[in-house]
GROMACS .gro file of C-alpha atoms in nm:
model
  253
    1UNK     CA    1   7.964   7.708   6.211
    2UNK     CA    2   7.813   7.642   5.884
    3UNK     CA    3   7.522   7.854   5.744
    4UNK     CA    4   7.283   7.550   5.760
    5UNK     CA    5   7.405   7.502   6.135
    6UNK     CA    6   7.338   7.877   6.166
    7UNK     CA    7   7.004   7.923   6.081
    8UNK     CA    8   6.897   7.591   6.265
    9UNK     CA    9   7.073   7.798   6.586
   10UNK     CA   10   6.863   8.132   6.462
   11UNK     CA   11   6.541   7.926   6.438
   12UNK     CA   12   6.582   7.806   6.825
   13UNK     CA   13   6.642   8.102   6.945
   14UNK     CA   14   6.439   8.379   7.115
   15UNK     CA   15   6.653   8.640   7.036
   16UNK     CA   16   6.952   8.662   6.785
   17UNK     CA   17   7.114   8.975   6.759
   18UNK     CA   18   7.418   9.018   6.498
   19UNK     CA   19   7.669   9.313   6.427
   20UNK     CA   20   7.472   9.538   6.574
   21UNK     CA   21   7.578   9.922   6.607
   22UNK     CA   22   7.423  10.202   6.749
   23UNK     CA   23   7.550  10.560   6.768
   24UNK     CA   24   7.498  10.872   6.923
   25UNK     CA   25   7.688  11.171   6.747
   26UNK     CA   26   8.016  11.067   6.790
   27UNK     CA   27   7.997  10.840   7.073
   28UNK     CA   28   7.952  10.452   6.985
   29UNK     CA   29   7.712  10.307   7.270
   30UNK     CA   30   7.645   9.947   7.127
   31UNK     CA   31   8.006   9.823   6.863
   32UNK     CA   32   7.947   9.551   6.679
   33UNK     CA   33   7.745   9.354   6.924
   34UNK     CA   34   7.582   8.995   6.815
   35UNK     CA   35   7.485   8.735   7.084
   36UNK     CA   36   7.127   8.504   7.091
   37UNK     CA   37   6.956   8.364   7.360
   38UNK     CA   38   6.769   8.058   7.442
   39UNK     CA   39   6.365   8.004   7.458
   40UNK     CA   40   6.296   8.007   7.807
   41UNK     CA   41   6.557   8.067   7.947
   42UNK     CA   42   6.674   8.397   8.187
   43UNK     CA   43   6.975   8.614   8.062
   44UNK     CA   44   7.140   8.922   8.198
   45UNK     CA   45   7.295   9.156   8.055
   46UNK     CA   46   7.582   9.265   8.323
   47UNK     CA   47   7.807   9.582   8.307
   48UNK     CA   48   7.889   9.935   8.496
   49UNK     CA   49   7.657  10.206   8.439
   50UNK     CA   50   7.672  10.367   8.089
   51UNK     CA   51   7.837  10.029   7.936
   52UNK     CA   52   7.524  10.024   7.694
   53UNK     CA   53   7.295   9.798   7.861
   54UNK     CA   54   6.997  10.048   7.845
   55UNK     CA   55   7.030  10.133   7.502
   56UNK     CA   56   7.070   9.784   7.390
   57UNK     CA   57   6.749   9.677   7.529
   58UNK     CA   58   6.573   9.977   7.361
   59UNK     CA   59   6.746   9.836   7.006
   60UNK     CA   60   6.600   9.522   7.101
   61UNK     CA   61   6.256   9.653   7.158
   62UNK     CA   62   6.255   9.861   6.834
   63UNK     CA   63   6.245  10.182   7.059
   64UNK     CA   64   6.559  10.297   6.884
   65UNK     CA   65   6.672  10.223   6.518
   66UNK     CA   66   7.064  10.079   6.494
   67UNK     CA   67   7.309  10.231   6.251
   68UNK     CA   68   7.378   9.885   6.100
   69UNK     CA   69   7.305   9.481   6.223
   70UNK     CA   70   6.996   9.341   6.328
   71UNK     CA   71   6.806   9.177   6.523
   72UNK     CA   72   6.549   8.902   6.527
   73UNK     CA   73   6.280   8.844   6.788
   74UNK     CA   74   6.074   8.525   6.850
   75UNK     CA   75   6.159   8.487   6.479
   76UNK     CA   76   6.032   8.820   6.384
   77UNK     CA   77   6.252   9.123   6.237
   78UNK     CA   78   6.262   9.391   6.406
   79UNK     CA   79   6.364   9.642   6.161
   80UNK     CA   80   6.127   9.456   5.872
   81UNK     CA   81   5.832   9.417   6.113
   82UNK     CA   82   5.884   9.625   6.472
   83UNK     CA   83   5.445   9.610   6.562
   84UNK     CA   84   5.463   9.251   6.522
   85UNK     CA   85   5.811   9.203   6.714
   86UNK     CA   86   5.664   9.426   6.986
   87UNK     CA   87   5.359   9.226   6.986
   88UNK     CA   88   5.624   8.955   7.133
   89UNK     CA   89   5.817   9.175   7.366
   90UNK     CA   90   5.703   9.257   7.709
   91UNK     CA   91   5.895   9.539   7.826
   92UNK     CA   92   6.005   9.726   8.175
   93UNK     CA   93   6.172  10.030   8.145
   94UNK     CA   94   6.414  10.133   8.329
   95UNK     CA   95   6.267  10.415   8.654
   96UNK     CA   96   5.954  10.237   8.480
   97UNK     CA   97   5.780  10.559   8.378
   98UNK     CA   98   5.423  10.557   8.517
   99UNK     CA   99   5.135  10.764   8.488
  100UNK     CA  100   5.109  10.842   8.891
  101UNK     CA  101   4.750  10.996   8.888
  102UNK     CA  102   4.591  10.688   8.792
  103UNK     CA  103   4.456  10.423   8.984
  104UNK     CA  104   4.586  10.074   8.925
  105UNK     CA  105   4.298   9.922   8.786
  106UNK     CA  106   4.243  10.235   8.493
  107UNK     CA  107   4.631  10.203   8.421
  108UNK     CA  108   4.627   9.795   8.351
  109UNK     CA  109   4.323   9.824   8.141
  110UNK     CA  110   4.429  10.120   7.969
  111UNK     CA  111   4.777   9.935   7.887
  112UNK     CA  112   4.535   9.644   7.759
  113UNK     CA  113   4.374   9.841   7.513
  114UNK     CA  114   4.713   9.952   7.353
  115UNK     CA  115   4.816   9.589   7.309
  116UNK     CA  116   4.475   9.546   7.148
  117UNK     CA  117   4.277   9.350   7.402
  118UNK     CA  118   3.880   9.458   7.391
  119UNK     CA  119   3.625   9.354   7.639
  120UNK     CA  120   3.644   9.046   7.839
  121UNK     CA  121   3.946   8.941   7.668
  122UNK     CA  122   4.112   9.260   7.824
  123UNK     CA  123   3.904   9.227   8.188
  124UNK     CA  124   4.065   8.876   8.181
  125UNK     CA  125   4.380   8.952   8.045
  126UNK     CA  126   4.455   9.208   8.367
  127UNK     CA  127   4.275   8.988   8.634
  128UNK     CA  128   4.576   8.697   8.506
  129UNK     CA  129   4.873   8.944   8.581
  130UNK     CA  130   4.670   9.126   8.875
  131UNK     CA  131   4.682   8.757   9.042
  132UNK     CA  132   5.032   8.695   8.874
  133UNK     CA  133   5.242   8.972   9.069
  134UNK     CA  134   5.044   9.042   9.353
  135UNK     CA  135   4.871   9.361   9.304
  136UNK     CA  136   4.512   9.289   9.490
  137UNK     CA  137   4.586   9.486   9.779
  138UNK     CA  138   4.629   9.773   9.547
  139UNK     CA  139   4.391   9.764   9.282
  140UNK     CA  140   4.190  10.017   9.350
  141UNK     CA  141   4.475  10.297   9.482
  142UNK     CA  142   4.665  10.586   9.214
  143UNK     CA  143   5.013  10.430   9.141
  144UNK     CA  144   5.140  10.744   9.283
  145UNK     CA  145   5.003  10.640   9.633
  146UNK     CA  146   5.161  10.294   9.613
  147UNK     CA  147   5.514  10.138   9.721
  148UNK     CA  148   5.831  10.163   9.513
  149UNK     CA  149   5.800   9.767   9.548
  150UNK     CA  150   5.422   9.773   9.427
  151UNK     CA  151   5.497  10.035   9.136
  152UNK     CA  152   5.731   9.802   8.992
  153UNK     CA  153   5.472   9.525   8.978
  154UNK     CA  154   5.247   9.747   8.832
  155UNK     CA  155   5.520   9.746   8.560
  156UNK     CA  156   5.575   9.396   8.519
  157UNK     CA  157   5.238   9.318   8.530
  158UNK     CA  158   5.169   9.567   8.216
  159UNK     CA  159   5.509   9.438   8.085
  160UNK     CA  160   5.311   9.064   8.109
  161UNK     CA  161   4.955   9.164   7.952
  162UNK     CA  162   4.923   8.998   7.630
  163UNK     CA  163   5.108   8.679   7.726
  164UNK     CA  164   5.402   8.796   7.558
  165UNK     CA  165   5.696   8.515   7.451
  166UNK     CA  166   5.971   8.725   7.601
  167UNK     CA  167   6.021   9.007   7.840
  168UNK     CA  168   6.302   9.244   7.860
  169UNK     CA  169   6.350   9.373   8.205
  170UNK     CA  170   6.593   9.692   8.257
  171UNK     CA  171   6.717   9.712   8.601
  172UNK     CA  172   6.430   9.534   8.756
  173UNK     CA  173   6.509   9.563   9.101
  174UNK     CA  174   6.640   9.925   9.051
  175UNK     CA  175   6.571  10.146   9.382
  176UNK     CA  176   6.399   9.907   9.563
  177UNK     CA  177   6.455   9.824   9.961
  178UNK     CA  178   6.602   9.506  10.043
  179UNK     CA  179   6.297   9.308  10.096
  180UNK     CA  180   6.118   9.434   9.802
  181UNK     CA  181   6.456   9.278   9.604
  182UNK     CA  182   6.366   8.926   9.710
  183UNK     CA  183   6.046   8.982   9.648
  184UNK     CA  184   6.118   9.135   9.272
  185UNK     CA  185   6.386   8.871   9.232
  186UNK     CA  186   6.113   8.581   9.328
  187UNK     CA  187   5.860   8.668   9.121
  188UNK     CA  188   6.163   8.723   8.816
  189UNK     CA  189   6.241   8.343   8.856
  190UNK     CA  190   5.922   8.249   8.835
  191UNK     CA  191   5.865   8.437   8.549
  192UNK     CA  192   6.134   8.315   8.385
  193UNK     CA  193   6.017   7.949   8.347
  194UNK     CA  194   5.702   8.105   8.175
  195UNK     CA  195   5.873   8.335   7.918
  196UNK     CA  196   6.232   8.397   7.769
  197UNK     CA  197   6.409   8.696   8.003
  198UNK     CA  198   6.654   8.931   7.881
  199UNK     CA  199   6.749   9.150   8.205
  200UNK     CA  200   7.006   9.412   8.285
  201UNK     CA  201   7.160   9.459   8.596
  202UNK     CA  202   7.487   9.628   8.714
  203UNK     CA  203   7.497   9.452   9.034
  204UNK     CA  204   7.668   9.101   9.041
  205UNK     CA  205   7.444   8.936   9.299
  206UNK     CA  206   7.183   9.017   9.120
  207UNK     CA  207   7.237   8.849   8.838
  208UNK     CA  208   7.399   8.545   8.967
  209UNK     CA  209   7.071   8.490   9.200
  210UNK     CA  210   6.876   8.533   8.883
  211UNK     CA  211   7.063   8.453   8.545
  212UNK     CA  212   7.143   8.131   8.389
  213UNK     CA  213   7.388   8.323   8.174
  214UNK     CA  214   7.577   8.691   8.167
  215UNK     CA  215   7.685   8.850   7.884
  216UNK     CA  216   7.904   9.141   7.959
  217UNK     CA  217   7.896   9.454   7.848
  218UNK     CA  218   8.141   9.735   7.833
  219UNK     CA  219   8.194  10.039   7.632
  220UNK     CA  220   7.914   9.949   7.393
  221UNK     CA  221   8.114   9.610   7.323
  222UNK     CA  222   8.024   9.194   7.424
  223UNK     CA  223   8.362   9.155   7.632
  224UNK     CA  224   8.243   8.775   7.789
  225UNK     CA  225   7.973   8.520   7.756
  226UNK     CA  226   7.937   8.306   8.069
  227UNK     CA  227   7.763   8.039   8.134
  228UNK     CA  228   7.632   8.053   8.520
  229UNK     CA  229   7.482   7.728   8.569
  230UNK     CA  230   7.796   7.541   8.493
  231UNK     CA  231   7.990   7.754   8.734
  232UNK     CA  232   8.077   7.649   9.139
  233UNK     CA  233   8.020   7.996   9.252
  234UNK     CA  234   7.823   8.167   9.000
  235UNK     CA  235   7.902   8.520   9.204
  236UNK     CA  236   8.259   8.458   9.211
  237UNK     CA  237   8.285   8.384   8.900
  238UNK     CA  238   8.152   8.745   8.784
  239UNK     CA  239   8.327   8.911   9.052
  240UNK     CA  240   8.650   8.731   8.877
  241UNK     CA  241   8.521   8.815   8.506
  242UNK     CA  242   8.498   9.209   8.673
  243UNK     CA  243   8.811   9.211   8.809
  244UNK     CA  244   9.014   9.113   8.483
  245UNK     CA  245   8.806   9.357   8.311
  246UNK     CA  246   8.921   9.645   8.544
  247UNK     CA  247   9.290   9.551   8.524
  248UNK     CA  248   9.248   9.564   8.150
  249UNK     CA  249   9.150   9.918   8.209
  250UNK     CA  250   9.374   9.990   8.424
  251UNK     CA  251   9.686   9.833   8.202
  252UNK     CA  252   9.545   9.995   7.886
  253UNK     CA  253   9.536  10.350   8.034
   0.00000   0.00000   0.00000
């Protein structure tokens, strides 16, 4: 690709992410990873547990500094400008650390203040993602008192304050009960013909339910970029992508 061709690509993108590194000690956990992904559009990020989905999304986010790369989101730099980049990002941790004491309502307006909302914009700002996830019946309760299922929407709905252009979503379904799932997985769709989704997910129904796309991860490294929508069986097809990645393992050991 040409540079001209490039930077057209860059500019269209919600997230471009090139050579990227990250290290811990002496352990690599992102090598030399560069990908982008569309404006509104929903991509996962699929691979076993410690394959360096988690820490990926926190380079993303500007909640950890990489060794070398970079990364642009919504056009901004992370590295040159991480408030404004986070102004852009809305973000759901993984186990989605809460403050359990505190009643819905308090949380969501606290977490408007932080992204700088004041008055009514704020009051309207958490009435929108109140209504957006479904959290009226539990307004007014502590988020310690509430559902694993409702706790998560408590996240996504502080992950959506601010109208943010993307939203990076770490093992959004993580620990929930089966109908909670389609209920998480629902409301992710619909989400993600709002906003551009980066999620991670370790479990291949998962993301072919939800993804348009899967990049897959493993030992820190991009190992395949598929395309989901194209695909007959979009499940098979990563079950098949898993499989040739464990026999590599296996023949390499």
């Amino acid at each position: 690709m040409s540079s001209r061709a490039a930077a057209d690509s860059a500019a269209a993108s919600a997230v471009v992410v090139r050579d990227l590194v990250k290290r811990f000690g002496s352990v690599t956990a992102v090598d030399g990873v560069s990908f982008s992904v569309a404006e509104s559009s929903v991509t996962a990020l699929l691979g076993p547990n410690g394959a360096g989905k988690t820490t990926l999304i926190r380079v993303l986010t500007g909640y950890l500094l990489p060794d070398s790369g970079s990364v642009r989101v919504a056009g901004v730099d992370v590295l040159a400008d991480p408030l404004e980049a986070r102004r852009r990002i809305g973000y759901l941790p993984e186990n989605n650390p809460l403050p359990l004491e505190l009643p819905v309502d308090d949380f969501l307006r606290f977490a408007a203040g932080a992204r700088g909302l004041r008055g009514a914009a704020a009051r309207d700002a958490v009435h929108r993602v109140v209504e957006r996830v479904g959290l009226a019946e539990v307004w007014r309760k502590p988020i310690g008192a509430c559902s694993k299922g409702y706790r998560q929407r408590v996240g996504l709905a502080q992950a959506l304050l601010g109208e943010p252009e993307l939203l990076f979503l770490d093992e959004p379904t993580n620990g929930l009960d089966p109908l909670q799932v389609v209920e998480m997985r629902k409301l992710v769709r619909e989400l993600g013909s709002e906003h551009t989704v980066l999620l991670t997910s370790h479990v291949l129904p998962e993301v072919a339910a939800l993804a348009e796309r899967a990049l897959l991860v493993h030992r820190g490294r991009l190992v395949a970029d598929q395309d989901l929508v194209a695909a007959e069986d979009a499940e098979a097809t990563l079950e098949g992508l898993f499989l040739d990645l464990m026999r590599e393992e296996v023949a390499a050991s």
